[in-house]
């Protein structure tokens, strides 16, 4: 089991292992997209780079970065992930949504 804490939303979500971070956030009405992302997102295929989140705790509880993330996030901090490409593997994870807009 994983405990996902969305910092700015002040919301905690319990999740099973192996869940996709984007899907779990959307399922729990966590707004991960900026206006541009809402209009232009690729639907979770790692093509657009609009579902960026920052992991402030628990990076070790997530899957490794995918090739799509390496390409889209090469100029971003290591703590940034594409939520659509991130699999939660248990433990506690603290997430900041829309970090590029803050």
CSV table of C-alpha atoms in Angstrom, one decimal:
chain,number,residue,atom,x,y,z
A,1,UNK,CA,0.0,0.0,0.0
A,2,UNK,CA,1.1,3.6,-0.7
A,3,UNK,CA,0.1,6.8,0.9
A,4,UNK,CA,0.1,9.7,-1.6
A,5,UNK,CA,0.2,13.2,-0.1
A,6,UNK,CA,-0.7,16.0,-2.5
A,7,UNK,CA,0.8,18.9,-0.7
A,8,UNK,CA,-0.9,22.0,-2.1
A,9,UNK,CA,-4.3,20.3,-2.2
A,10,UNK,CA,-3.8,19.1,1.4
A,11,UNK,CA,-5.2,15.7,0.4
A,12,UNK,CA,-3.9,12.2,1.2
A,13,UNK,CA,-4.8,9.2,-1.0
A,14,UNK,CA,-4.3,5.6,-0.1
A,15,UNK,CA,-3.2,3.5,-3.1
A,16,UNK,CA,-2.3,-0.1,-4.0
A,17,UNK,CA,1.1,-0.8,-5.4
A,18,UNK,CA,1.6,-0.7,-9.1
A,19,UNK,CA,-0.9,2.2,-9.7
A,20,UNK,CA,-0.2,5.0,-12.2
A,21,UNK,CA,0.2,8.3,-10.5
A,22,UNK,CA,-1.7,10.3,-13.1
A,23,UNK,CA,-4.7,8.0,-13.0
A,24,UNK,CA,-4.8,7.9,-9.2
A,25,UNK,CA,-4.6,11.7,-9.0
A,26,UNK,CA,-7.4,12.2,-11.6
A,27,UNK,CA,-9.5,9.5,-10.0
A,28,UNK,CA,-9.3,11.5,-6.7
A,29,UNK,CA,-10.1,14.9,-8.4
A,30,UNK,CA,-6.5,16.2,-8.0
A,31,UNK,CA,-5.9,18.8,-10.7
A,32,UNK,CA,-2.5,18.1,-12.2
A,33,UNK,CA,-2.8,20.2,-15.3
A,34,UNK,CA,-2.3,23.9,-16.0
A,35,UNK,CA,-4.7,25.5,-18.4
A,36,UNK,CA,-2.4,24.6,-21.3
A,37,UNK,CA,-2.2,21.0,-20.1
A,38,UNK,CA,-6.0,20.8,-19.9
A,39,UNK,CA,-6.3,21.9,-23.5
A,40,UNK,CA,-3.3,20.0,-25.0
A,41,UNK,CA,-2.6,16.9,-22.9
A,42,UNK,CA,-1.9,13.6,-24.7
A,43,UNK,CA,-4.1,11.5,-22.4
A,44,UNK,CA,-1.3,9.8,-20.5
A,45,UNK,CA,1.0,8.6,-23.2
A,46,UNK,CA,4.1,10.6,-22.2
A,47,UNK,CA,4.1,12.7,-25.4
A,48,UNK,CA,3.1,16.2,-24.2
A,49,UNK,CA,4.9,16.7,-20.9
A,50,UNK,CA,2.0,18.6,-19.4
A,51,UNK,CA,1.4,16.4,-16.3
A,52,UNK,CA,4.6,17.3,-14.6
A,53,UNK,CA,4.7,16.9,-10.8
A,54,UNK,CA,7.5,17.4,-8.3
A,55,UNK,CA,8.2,14.6,-5.8
A,56,UNK,CA,9.4,16.1,-2.6
A,57,UNK,CA,9.5,12.9,-0.6
A,58,UNK,CA,9.5,9.2,-1.5
A,59,UNK,CA,11.2,9.1,-4.9
A,60,UNK,CA,12.5,5.7,-3.9
A,61,UNK,CA,8.9,4.4,-3.8
A,62,UNK,CA,8.4,5.2,-7.5
A,63,UNK,CA,9.4,3.6,-10.8
A,64,UNK,CA,12.5,4.7,-12.6
A,65,UNK,CA,12.2,7.5,-15.1
A,66,UNK,CA,11.1,6.3,-18.5
A,67,UNK,CA,12.8,7.2,-21.8
A,68,UNK,CA,9.9,9.6,-22.5
A,69,UNK,CA,10.6,11.3,-19.1
A,70,UNK,CA,14.3,11.6,-19.8
A,71,UNK,CA,13.5,13.4,-23.0
A,72,UNK,CA,10.8,15.7,-21.8
A,73,UNK,CA,12.4,16.5,-18.4
A,74,UNK,CA,16.1,16.8,-19.4
A,75,UNK,CA,16.2,20.5,-18.4
A,76,UNK,CA,14.1,20.0,-15.2
A,77,UNK,CA,15.3,19.0,-11.7
A,78,UNK,CA,15.6,15.3,-10.9
A,79,UNK,CA,12.7,15.6,-8.6
A,80,UNK,CA,10.3,16.3,-11.5
A,81,UNK,CA,8.3,13.4,-13.0
A,82,UNK,CA,5.6,13.0,-15.6
A,83,UNK,CA,2.7,11.6,-13.6
A,84,UNK,CA,1.5,9.6,-16.6
A,85,UNK,CA,4.8,7.7,-16.7
A,86,UNK,CA,5.2,7.2,-12.9
A,87,UNK,CA,4.2,3.9,-11.2
A,88,UNK,CA,3.8,3.9,-7.4
A,89,UNK,CA,5.5,1.0,-5.7
A,90,UNK,CA,4.3,1.5,-2.1
A,91,UNK,CA,5.5,3.7,0.8
A,92,UNK,CA,4.9,7.4,1.4
A,93,UNK,CA,5.1,9.8,-1.5
A,94,UNK,CA,4.7,13.6,-1.2
A,95,UNK,CA,3.7,15.3,-4.5
A,96,UNK,CA,3.5,19.0,-5.6
A,97,UNK,CA,1.2,19.4,-8.6
A,98,UNK,CA,1.9,22.0,-11.3
A,99,UNK,CA,5.4,22.9,-9.9
A,100,UNK,CA,6.3,24.9,-13.1
A,101,UNK,CA,3.3,27.2,-12.4
A,102,UNK,CA,4.2,28.0,-8.8
